[in-house]
mmCIF file of C-alpha atoms in Angstrom:
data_model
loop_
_atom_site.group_PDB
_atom_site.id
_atom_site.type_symbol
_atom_site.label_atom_id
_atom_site.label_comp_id
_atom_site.label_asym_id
_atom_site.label_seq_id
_atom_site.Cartn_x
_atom_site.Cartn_y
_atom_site.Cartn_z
ATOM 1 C CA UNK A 29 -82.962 59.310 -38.892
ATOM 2 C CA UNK A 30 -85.101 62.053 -40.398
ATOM 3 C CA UNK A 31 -86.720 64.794 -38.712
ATOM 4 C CA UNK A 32 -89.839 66.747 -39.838
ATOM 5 C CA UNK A 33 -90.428 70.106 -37.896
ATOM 6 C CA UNK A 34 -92.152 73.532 -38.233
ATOM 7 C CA UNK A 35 -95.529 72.433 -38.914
ATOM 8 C CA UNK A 36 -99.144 71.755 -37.233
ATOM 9 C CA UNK A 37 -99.323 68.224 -36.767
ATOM 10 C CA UNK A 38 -102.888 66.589 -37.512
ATOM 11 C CA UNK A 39 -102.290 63.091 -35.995
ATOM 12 C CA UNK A 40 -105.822 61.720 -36.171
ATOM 13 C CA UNK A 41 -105.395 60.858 -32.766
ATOM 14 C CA UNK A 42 -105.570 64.286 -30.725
ATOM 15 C CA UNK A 43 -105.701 67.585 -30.605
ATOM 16 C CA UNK A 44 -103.186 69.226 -33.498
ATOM 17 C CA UNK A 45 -99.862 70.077 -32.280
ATOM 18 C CA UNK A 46 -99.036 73.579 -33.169
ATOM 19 C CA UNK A 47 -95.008 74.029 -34.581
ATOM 20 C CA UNK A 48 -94.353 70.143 -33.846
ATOM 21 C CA UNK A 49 -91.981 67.581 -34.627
ATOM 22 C CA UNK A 50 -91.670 64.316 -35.712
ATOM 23 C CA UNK A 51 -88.780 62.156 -35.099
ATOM 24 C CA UNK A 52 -88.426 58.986 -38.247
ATOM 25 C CA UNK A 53 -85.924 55.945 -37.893
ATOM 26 C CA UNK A 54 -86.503 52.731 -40.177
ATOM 27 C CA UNK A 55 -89.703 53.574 -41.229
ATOM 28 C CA UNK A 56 -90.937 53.924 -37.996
ATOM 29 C CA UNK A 57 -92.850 57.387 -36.308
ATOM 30 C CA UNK A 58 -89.703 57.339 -33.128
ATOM 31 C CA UNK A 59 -91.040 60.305 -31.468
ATOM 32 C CA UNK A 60 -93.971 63.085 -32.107
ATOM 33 C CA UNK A 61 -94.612 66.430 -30.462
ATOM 34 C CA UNK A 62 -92.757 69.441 -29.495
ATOM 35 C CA UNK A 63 -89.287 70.133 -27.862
ATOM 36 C CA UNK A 64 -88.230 66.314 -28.744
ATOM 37 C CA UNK A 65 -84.423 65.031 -28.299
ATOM 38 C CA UNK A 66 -83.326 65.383 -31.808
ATOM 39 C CA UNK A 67 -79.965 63.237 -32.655
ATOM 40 C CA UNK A 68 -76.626 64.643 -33.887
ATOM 41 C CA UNK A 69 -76.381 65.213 -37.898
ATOM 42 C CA UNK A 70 -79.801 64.247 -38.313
ATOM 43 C CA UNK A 71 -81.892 65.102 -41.954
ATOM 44 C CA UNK A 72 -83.989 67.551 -41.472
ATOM 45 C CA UNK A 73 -87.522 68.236 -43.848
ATOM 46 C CA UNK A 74 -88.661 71.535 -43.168
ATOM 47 C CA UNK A 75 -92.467 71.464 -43.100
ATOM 48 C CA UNK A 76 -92.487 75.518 -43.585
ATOM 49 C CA UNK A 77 -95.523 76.462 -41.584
ATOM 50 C CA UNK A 78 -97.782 73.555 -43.380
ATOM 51 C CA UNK A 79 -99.891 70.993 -42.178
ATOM 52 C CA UNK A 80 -98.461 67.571 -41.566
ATOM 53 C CA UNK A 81 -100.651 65.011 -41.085
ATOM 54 C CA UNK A 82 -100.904 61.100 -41.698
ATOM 55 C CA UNK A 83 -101.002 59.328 -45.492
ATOM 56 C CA UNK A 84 -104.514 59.350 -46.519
ATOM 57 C CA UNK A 85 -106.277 55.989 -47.537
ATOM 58 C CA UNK A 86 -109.306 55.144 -49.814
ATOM 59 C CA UNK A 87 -110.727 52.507 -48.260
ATOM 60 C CA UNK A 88 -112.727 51.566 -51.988
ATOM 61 C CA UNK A 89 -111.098 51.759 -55.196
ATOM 62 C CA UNK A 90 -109.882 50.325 -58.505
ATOM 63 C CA UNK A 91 -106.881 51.323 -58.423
ATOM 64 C CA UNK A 92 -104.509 49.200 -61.110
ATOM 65 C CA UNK A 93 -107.285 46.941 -61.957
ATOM 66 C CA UNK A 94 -108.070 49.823 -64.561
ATOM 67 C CA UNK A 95 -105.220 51.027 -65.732
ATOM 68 C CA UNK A 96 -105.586 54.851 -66.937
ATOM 69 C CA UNK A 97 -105.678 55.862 -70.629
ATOM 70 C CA UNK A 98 -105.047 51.949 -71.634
ATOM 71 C CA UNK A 99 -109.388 50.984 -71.917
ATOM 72 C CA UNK A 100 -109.927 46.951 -73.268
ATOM 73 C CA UNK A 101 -106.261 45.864 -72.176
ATOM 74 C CA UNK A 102 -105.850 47.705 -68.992
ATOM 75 C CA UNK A 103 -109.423 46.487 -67.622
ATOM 76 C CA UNK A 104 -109.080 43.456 -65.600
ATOM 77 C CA UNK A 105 -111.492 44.368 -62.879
ATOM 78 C CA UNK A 106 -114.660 42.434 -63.890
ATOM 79 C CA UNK A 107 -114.679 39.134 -65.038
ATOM 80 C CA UNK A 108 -117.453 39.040 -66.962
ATOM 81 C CA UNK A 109 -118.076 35.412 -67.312
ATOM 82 C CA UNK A 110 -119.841 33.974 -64.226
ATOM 83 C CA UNK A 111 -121.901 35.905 -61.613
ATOM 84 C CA UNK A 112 -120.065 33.869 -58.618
ATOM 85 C CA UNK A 113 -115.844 34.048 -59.013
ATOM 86 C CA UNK A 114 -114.721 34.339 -55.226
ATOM 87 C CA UNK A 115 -111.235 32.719 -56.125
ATOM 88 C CA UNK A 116 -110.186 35.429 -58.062
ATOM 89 C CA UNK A 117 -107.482 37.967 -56.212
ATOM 90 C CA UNK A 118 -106.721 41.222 -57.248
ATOM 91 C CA UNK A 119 -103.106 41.161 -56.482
ATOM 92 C CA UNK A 120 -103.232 39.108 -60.233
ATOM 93 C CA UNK A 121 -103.930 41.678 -61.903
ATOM 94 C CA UNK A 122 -102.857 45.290 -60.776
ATOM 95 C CA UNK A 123 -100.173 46.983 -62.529
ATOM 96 C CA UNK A 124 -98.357 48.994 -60.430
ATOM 97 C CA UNK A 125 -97.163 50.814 -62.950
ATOM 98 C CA UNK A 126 -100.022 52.118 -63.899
ATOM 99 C CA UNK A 127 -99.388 56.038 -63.617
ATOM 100 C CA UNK A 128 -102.756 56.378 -61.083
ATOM 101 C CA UNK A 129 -99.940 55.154 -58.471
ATOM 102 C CA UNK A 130 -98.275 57.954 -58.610
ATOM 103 C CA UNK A 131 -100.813 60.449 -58.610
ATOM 104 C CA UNK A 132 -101.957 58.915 -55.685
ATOM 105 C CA UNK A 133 -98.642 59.033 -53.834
ATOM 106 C CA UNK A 134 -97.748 62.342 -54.932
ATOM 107 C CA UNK A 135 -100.934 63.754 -53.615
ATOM 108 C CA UNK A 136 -100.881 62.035 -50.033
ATOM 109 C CA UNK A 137 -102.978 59.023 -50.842
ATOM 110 C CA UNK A 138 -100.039 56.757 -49.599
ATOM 111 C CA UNK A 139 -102.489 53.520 -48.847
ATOM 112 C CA UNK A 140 -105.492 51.937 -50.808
ATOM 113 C CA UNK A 141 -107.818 48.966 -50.805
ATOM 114 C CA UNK A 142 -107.904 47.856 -54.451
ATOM 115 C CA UNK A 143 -110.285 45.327 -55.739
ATOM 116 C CA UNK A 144 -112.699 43.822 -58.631
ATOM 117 C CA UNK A 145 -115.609 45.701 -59.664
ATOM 118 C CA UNK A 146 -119.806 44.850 -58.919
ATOM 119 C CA UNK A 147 -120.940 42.991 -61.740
ATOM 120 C CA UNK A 148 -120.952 39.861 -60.175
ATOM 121 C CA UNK A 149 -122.578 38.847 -56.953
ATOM 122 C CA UNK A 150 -119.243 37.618 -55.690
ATOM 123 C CA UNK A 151 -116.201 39.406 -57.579
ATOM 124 C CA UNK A 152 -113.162 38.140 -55.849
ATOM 125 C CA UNK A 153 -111.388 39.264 -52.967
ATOM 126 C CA UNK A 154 -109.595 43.125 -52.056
ATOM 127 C CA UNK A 155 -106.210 43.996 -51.244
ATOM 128 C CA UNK A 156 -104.824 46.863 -49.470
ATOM 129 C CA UNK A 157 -101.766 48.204 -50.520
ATOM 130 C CA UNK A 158 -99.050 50.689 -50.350
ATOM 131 C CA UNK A 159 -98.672 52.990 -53.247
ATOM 132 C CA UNK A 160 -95.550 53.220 -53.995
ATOM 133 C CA UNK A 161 -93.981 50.170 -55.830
ATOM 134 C CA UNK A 162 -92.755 48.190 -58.690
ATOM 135 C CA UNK A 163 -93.488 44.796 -57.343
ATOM 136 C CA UNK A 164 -97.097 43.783 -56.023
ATOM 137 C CA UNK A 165 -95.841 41.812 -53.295
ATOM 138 C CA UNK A 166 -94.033 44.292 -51.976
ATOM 139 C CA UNK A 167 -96.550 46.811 -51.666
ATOM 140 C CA UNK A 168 -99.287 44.352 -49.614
ATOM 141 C CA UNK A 169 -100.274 45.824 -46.166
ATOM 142 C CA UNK A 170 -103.206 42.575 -46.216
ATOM 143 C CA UNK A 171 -103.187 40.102 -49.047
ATOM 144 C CA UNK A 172 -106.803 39.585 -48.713
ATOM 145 C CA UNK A 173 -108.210 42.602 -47.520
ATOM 146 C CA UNK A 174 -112.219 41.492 -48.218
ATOM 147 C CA UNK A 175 -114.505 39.753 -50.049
ATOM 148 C CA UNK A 176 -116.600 41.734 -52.743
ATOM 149 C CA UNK A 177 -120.111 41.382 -52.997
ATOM 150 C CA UNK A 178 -122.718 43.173 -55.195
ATOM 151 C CA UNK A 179 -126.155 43.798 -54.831
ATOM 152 C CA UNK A 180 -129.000 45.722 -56.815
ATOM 153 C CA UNK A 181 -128.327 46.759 -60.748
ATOM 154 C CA UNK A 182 -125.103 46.318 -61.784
ATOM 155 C CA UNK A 183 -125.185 42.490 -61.799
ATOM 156 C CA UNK A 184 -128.868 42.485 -63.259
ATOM 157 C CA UNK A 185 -127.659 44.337 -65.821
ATOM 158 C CA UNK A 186 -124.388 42.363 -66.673
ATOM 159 C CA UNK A 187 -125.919 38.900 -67.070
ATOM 160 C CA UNK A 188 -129.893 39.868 -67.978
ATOM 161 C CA UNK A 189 -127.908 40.844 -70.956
ATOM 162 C CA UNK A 190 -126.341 37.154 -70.863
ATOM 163 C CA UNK A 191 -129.939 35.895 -70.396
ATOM 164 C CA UNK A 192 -128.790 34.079 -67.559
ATOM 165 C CA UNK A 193 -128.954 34.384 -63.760
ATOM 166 C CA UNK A 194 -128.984 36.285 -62.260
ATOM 167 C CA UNK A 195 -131.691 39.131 -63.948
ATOM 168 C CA UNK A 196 -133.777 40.134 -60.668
ATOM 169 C CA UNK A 197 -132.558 41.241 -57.083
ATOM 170 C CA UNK A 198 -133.917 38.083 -55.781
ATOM 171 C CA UNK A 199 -131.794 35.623 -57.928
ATOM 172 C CA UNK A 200 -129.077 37.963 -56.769
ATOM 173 C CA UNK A 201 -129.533 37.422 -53.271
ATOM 174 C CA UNK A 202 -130.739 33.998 -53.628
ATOM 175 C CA UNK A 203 -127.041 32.963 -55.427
ATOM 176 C CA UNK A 204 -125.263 34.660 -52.544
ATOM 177 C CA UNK A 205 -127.316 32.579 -49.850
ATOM 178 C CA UNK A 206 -126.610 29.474 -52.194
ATOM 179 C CA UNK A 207 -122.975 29.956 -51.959
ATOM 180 C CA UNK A 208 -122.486 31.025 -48.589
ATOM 181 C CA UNK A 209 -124.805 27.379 -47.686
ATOM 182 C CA UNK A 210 -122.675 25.444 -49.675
ATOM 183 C CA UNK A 211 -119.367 26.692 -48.308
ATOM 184 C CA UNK A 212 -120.899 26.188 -44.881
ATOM 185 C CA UNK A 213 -121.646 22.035 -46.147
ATOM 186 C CA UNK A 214 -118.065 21.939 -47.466
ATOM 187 C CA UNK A 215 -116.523 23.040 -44.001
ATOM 188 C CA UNK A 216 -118.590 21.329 -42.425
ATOM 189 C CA UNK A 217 -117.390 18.026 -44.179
ATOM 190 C CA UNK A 218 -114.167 18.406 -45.377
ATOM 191 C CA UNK A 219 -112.518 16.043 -43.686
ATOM 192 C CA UNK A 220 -114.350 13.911 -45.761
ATOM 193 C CA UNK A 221 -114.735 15.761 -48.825
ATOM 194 C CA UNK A 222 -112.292 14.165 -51.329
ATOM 195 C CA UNK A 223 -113.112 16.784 -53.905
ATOM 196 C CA UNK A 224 -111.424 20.452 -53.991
ATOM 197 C CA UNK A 225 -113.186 23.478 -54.909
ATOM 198 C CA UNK A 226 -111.140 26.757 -55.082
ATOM 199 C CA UNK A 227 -114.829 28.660 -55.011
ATOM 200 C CA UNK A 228 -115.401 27.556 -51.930
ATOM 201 C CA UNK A 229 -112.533 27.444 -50.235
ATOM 202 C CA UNK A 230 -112.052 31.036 -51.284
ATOM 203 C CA UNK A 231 -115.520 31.604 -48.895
ATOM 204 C CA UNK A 232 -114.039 29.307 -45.449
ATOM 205 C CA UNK A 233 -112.823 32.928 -44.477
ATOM 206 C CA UNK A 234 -116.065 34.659 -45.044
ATOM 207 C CA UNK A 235 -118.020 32.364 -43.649
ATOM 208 C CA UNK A 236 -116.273 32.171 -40.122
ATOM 209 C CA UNK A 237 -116.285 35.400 -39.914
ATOM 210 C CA UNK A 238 -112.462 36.157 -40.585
ATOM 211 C CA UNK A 239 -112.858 37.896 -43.774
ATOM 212 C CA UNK A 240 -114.792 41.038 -44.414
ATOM 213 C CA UNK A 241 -117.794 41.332 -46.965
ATOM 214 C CA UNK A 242 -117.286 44.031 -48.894
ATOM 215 C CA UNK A 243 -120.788 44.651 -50.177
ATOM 216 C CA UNK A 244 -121.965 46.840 -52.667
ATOM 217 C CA UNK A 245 -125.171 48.470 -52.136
ATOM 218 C CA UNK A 246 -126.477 51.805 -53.482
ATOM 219 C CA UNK A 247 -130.523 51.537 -52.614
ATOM 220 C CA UNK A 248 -131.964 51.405 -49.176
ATOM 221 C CA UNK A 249 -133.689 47.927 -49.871
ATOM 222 C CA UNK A 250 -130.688 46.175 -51.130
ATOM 223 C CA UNK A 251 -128.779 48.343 -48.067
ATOM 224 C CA UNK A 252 -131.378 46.036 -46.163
ATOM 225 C CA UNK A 253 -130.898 43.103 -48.693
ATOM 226 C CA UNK A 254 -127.198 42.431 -47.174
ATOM 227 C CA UNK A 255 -127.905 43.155 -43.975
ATOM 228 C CA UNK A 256 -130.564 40.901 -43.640
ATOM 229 C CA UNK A 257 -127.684 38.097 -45.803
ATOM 230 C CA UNK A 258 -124.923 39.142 -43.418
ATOM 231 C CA UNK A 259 -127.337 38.357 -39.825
ATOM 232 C CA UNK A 260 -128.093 35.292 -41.614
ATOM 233 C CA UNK A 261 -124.563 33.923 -41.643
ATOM 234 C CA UNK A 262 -123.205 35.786 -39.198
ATOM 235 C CA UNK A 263 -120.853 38.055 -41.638
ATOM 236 C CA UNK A 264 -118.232 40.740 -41.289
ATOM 237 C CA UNK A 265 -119.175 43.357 -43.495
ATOM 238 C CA UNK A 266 -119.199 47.151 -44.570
ATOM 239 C CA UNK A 267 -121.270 48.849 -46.756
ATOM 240 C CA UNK A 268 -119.851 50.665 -49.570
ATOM 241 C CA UNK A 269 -121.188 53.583 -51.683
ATOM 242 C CA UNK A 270 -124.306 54.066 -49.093
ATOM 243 C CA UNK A 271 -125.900 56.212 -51.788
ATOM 244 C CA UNK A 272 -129.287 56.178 -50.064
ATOM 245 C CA UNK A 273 -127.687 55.734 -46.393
ATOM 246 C CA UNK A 274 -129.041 59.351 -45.404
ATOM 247 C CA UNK A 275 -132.475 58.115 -45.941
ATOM 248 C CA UNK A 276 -132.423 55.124 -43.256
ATOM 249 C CA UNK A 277 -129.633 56.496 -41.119
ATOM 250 C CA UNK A 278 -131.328 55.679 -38.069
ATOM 251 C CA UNK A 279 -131.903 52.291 -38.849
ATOM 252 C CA UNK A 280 -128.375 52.060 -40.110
ATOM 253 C CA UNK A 281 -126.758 53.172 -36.459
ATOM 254 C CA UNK A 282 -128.934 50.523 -34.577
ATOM 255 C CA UNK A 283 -127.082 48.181 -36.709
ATOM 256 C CA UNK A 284 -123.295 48.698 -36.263
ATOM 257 C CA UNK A 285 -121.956 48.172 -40.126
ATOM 258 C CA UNK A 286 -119.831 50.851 -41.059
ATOM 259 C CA UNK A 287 -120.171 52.672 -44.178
ATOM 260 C CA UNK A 288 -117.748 53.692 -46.936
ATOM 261 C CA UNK A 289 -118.902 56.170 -48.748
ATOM 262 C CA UNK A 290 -118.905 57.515 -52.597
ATOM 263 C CA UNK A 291 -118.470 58.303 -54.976
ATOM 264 C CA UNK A 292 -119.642 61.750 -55.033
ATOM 265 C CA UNK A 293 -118.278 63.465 -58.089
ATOM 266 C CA UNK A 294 -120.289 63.080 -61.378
ATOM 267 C CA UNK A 295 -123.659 62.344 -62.659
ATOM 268 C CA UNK A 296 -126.333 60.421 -61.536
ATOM 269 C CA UNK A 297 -125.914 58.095 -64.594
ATOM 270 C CA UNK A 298 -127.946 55.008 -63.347
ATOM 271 C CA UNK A 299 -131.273 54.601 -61.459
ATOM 272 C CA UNK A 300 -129.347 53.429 -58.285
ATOM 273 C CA UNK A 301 -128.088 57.138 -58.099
ATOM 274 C CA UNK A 302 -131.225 59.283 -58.041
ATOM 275 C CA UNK A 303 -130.350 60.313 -54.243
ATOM 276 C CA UNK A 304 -126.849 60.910 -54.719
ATOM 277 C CA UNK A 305 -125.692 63.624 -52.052
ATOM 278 C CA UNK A 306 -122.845 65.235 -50.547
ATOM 279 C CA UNK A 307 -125.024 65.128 -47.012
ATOM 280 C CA UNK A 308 -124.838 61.247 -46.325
ATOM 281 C CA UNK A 309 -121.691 61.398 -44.507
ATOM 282 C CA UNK A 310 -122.673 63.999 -42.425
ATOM 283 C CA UNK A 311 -126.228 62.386 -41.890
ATOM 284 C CA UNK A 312 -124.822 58.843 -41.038
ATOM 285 C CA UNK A 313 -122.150 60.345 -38.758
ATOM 286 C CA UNK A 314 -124.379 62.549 -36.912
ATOM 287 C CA UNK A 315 -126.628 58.919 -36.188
ATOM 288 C CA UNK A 316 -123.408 57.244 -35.086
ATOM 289 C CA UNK A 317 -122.246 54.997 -38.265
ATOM 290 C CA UNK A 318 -118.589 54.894 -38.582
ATOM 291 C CA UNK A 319 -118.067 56.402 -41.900
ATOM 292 C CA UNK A 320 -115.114 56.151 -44.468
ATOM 293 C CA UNK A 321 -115.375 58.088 -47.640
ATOM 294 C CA UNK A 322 -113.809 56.503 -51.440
ATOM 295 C CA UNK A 323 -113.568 57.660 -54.658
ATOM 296 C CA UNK A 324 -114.268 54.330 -55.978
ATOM 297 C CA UNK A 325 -111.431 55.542 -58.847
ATOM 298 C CA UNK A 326 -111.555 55.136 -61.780
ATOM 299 C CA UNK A 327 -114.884 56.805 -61.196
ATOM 300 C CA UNK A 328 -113.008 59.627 -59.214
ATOM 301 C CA UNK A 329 -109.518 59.947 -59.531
ATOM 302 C CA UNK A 330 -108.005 58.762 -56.261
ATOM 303 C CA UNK A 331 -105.924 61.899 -55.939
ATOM 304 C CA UNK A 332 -108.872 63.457 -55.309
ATOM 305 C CA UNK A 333 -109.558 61.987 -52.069
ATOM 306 C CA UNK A 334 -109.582 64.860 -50.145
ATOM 307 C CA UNK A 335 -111.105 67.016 -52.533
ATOM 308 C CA UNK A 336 -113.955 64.339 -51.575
ATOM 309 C CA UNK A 337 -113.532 65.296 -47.984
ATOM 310 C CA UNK A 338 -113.905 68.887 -48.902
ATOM 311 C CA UNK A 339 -116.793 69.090 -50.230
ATOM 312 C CA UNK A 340 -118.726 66.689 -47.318
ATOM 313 C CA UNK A 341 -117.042 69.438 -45.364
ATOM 314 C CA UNK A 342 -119.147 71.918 -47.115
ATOM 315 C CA UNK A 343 -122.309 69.921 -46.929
ATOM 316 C CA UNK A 344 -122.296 69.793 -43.209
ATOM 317 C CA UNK A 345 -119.307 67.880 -42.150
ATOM 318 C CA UNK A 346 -117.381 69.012 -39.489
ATOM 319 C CA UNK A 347 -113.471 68.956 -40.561
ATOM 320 C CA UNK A 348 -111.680 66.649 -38.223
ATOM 321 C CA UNK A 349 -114.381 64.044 -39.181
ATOM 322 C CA UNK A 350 -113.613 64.608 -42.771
ATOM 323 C CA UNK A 351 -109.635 63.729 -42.362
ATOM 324 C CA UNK A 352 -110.485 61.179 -40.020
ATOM 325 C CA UNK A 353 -112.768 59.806 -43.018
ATOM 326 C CA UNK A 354 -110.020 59.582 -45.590
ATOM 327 C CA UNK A 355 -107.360 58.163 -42.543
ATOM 328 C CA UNK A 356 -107.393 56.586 -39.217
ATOM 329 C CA UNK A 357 -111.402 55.762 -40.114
ATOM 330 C CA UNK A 358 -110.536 53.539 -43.303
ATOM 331 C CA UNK A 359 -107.534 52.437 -41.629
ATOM 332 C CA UNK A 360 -109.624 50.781 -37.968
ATOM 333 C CA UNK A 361 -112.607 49.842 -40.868
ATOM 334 C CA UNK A 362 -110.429 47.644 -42.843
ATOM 335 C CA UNK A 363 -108.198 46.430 -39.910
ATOM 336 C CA UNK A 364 -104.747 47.965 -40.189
ATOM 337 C CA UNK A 365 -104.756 51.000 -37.771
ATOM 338 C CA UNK A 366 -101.899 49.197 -35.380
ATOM 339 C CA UNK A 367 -99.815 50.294 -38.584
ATOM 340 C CA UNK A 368 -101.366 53.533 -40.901
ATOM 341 C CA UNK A 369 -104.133 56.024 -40.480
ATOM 342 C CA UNK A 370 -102.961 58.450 -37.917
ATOM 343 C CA UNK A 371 -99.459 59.585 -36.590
ATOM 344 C CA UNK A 372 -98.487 57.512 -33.523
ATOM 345 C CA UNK A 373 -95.153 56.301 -31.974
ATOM 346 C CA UNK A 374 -94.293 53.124 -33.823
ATOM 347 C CA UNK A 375 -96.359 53.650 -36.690
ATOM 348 C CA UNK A 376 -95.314 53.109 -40.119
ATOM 349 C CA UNK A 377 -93.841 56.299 -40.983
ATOM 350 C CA UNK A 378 -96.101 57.444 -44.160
ATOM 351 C CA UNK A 379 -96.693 61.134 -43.351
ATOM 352 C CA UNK A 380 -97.892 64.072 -45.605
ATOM 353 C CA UNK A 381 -96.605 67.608 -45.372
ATOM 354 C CA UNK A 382 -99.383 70.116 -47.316
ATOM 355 C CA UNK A 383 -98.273 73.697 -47.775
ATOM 356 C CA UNK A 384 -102.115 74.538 -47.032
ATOM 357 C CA UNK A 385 -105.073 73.170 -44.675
ATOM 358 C CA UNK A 386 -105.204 69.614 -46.189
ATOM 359 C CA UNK A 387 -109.130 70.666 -46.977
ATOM 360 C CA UNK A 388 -107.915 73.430 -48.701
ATOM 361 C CA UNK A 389 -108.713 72.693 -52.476
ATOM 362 C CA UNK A 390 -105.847 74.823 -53.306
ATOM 363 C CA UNK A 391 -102.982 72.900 -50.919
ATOM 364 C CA UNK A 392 -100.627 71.315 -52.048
ATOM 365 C CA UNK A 393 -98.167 68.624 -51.077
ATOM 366 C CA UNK A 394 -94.457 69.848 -50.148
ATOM 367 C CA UNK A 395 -93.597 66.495 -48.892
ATOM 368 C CA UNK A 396 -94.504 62.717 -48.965
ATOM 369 C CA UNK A 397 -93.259 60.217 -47.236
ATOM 370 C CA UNK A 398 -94.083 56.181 -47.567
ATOM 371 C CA UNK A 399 -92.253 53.597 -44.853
ATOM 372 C CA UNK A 400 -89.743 56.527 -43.592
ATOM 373 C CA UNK A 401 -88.660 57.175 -47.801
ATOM 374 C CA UNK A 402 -89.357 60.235 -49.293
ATOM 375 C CA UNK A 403 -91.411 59.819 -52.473
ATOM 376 C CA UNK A 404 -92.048 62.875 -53.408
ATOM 377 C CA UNK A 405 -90.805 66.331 -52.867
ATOM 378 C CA UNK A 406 -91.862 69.561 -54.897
ATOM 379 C CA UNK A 407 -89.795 71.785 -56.181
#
């Protein structure tokens, strides 16, 4: 057993429990709170006055799938070749030893949804993962986590270069609806369907509604684009980046997708990004979207997840919705809260100990722990 004590516990959950204590056993949160039964010659981390709160999780990355410092050979995340590749998984290609793990890790991103990039309409399907690892299939929290999906200019751009479909936003959309039909027909028949397709069979999930769309969409038409798509076939779905979600917030809220939000950090290097603000999340909160935020690494390192948080914080949003955006938000969005995202009896036991306010850009971890292990420790 390992206790953690003399800290403020932020547990996502409640109110913040002021020189707490949490109680560890196989991996497991045991106990939480203050004046708890504490076994005989039990390990002790001393959170020194800190802030200990839950492992925080980018719900949108590319984490592995472009491997830092290694460009051509580490870049496995777009494939290039064909605008509709649904079969592909990402699990087949991240590295975890790509050194972006452990920055994560040691910085108190402890859990990520890693996945192909935008320039095809369908890229392949997500996975959310622990970040500590050597072994890819030991890491999985959910195999297939969602279903990528791209809208607007980066898959114009990718195959109008090809000369080949799709060069507009309507071919775009119009090769979605194709493939979503046809996976519909093949369901629909497959008891007698003698032929296989791994395309389609990769979509059964999607299309009953028992895998999430992950779809892509920076403008406020193409927000409107997938929407529309997503009614159509009755789809799961989030949208991710949101870059002009601010502007249509309203309209947004009346329709109940949640948004994951980012990247903020850099320049506005592509038409798509001409609204890029650090007020969206506060915007789309304050109309009642459920918001996430992402650095969409490699764009933004991922260890600067809650640097991201930070500075939403300064833009107008309020604090405890800023950790909840980079924790138990991410975690209920992409369906794994019964294990990560806040501290919680029976949890998985993947807690952060900061020396500061976690918002604080100049905090620090003392302490992280992934599954009940400690992975890192300064000092």
């Amino acid at each position: 057993m390992l206790l953690i004590k003399n800290g403020t516990i932020l547990t996502m959950t409640g109110d913040p429990i002021g020189n707490g204590q949490i109680l560890v056993d196989e991996g497991k949160i045991l106990s939480i709170g203050k004046g708890i039964s504490i076994p005989e010659h039990c390990a002790t981390i001393d959170a020194g006055g800190g802030f200990i709160m839950p492992g925080m999780i980018d719900a949108h990355c590319h984490v592995g799938m472009w491997e830092d410092g290694l460009g051509f050979e580490g870049a496995d995340g777009n494939e290039g070749t064909d605008p509709v590749t649904p079969q592909l998984r990402a699990i087949d290609a991240i590295n975890p030893r790509d050194r972006s793990f452990a920055e994560a890790y040691e910085n108190g991103v402890t859990c990520i949804c890693t996945g192909p990039g935008s320039s095809n309409v369908i890229g392949g399907q997500f996975t959310t993962i622990k970040t500590k690892g050597m072994r890819i299939d030991k890491m999985i929290l959910q195999e297939r986590a969602a279903m990528k999906v791209a809208f607007g200019e980066n898959p114009k751009t990718r195959y109008s270069a090809k000369q080949q479909i799709p060069s507009t936003r309507m071919a775009t959309a119009a090769l979605l609806r194709e493939y979503l039909f046809k996976t519909q027909n093949y369901l629909d028949h497959k008891e007698n369907n003698s032929g296989f397709d791994l395309k389609l069979e990769s979509l059964i999930p999607v299309v009953k509604g028992e895998l999430n769309v992950k779809a892509h969409v920076h403008r406020a038409d193409d927000i409107f684009t997938a929407i529309r798509i997503a009614k159509e076939f009755g789809l799961k779905m989030t949208l991710e980046h949101c870059t002009e979600g601010h502007l249509i917030a309203d309209e947004l809220a009346g329709e109940g997708f949640s948004a994951i939000i980012g990247p903020f950090i850099g320049p506005r290097g592509k038409v798509e990004l001409k609204e890029l603000t650090f007020d969206t999340p506060a915007i789309l909160h304050e109309a009642g979207v459920k918001i996430a935020l992402m650095t969409d690494h490699p764009v933004v390192p991922v260890h600067y997840l809650p640097f991201c948080a930070a500075l939403a914080v300064r833009a107008g949003l309020d604090e405890e919705t800023a950790l909840r955006a980079i924790t138990i938000n991410p975690a209920e969005i992409l369906g794994i809260s019964e294990r990560v995202g806040s501290l919680e009896v029976d949890k998985d036991a993947d807690i952060v100990v900061f020396d500061k306010h976690p918002l604080d850009v100049q905090a620090r971890t003392t302490w992280v722990l992934i599954d009940g292990d400690v992975v890192f420790k300064r000092g």
